C-alpha positions as a Markdown table, in Angstrom:
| # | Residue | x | y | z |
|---|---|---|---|---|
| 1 | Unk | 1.3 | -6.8 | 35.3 |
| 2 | Unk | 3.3 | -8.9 | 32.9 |
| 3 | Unk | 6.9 | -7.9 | 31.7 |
| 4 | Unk | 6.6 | -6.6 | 28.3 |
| 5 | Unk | 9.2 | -8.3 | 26.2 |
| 6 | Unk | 11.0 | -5.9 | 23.5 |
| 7 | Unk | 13.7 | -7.3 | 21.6 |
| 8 | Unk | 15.5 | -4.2 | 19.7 |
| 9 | Unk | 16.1 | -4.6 | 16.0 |
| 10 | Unk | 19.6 | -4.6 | 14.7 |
| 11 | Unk | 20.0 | -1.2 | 13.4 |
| 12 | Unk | 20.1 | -0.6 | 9.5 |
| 13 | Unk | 23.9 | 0.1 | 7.6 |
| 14 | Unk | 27.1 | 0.1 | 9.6 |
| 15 | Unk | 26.1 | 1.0 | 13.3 |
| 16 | Unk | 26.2 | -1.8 | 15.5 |
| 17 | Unk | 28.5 | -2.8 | 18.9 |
| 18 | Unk | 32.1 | -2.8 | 17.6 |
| 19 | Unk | 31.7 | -0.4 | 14.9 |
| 20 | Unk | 33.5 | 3.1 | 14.1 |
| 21 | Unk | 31.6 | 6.2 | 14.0 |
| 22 | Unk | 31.8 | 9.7 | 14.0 |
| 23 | Unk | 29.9 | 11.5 | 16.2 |
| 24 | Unk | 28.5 | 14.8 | 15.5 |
| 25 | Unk | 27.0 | 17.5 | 18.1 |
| 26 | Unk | 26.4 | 21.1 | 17.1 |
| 27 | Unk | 27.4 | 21.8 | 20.8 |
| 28 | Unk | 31.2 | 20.0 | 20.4 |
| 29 | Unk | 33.9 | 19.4 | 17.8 |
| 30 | Unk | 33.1 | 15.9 | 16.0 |
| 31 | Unk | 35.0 | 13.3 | 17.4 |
| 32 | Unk | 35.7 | 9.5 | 16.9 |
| 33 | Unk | 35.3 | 6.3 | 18.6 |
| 34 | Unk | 33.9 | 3.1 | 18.3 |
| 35 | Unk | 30.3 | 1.7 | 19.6 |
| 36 | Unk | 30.3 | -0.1 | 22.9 |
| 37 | Unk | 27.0 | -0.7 | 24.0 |
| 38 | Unk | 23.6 | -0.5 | 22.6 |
| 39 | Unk | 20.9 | 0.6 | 24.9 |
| 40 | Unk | 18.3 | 0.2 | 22.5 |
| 41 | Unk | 16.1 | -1.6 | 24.2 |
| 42 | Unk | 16.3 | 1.0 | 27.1 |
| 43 | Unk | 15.0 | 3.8 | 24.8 |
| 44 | Unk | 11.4 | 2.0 | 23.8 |
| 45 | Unk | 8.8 | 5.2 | 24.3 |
| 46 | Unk | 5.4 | 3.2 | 24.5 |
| 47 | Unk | 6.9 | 2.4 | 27.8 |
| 48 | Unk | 6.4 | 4.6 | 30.7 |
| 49 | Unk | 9.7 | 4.6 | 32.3 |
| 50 | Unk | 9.9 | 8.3 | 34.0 |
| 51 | Unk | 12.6 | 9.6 | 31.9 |
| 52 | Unk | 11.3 | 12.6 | 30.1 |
| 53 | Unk | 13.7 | 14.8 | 32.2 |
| 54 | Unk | 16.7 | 12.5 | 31.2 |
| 55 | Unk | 16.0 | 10.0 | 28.1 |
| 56 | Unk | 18.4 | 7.3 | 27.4 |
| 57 | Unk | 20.7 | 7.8 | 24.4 |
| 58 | Unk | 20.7 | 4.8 | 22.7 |
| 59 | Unk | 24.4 | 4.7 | 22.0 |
| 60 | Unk | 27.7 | 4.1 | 24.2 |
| 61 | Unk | 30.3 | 5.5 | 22.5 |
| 62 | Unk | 34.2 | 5.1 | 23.6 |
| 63 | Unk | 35.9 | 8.3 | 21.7 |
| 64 | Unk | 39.0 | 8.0 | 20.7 |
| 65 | Unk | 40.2 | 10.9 | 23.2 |
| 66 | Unk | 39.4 | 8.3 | 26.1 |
| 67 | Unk | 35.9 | 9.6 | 27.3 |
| 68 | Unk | 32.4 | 8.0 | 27.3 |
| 69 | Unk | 30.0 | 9.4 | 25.6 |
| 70 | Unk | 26.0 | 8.8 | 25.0 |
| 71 | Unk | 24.5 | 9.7 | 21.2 |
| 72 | Unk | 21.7 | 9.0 | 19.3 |
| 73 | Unk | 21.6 | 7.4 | 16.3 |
| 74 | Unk | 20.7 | 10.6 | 14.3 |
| 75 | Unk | 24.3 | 12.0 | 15.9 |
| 76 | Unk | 26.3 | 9.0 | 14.5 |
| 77 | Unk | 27.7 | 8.0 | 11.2 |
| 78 | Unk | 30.2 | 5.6 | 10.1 |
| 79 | Unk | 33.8 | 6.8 | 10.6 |
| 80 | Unk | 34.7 | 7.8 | 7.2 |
| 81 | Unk | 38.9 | 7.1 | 7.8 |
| 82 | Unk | 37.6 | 3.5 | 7.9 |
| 83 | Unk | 35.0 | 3.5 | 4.9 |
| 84 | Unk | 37.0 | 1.1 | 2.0 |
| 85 | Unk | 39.4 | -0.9 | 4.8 |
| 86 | Unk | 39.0 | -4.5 | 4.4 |
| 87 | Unk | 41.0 | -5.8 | 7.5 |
């Protein structure tokens, strides 16, 4: 069977590798960090990939409290400490 070829699409607005976030839970305190990886690609569903008990997160996020985290883009939002800083 040929490998189906998915190239993600750049999410919309401020999220993307490198960028700041805040990520909110309703089971934890928010915290914040900064996007490391995106696993986009990963979390395709017209592929059959056997992850209904565990689905990929599409988001690696390094908090600022030192641990690695996985979110979902409806968990994340630009860090608003860094909303207005210009480098």
């Amino acid at each position: 069977m040929p490998e189906k070829k998915h190239k993600p699409q750049p999410e919309p607005g401020p999220l993307g590798t490198g960028a700041r976030v805040l990520v909110r839970r309703p089971s934890e305190a928010d915290q914040t960090g900064r996007i490391i990886e995106d696993y986009a690609e990963l979390t395709d569903t017209d592929e059959q990939r056997g992850h209904a008990w565990a689905p990929v997160h599409r988001w690696a996020v390094a908090l600022d409290d030192g641990r690695l985290v996985f979110a979902d883009t409806d968990d994340l939002t630009a860090d608003p400490s860094t909303q207005g800083f210009t480098g």
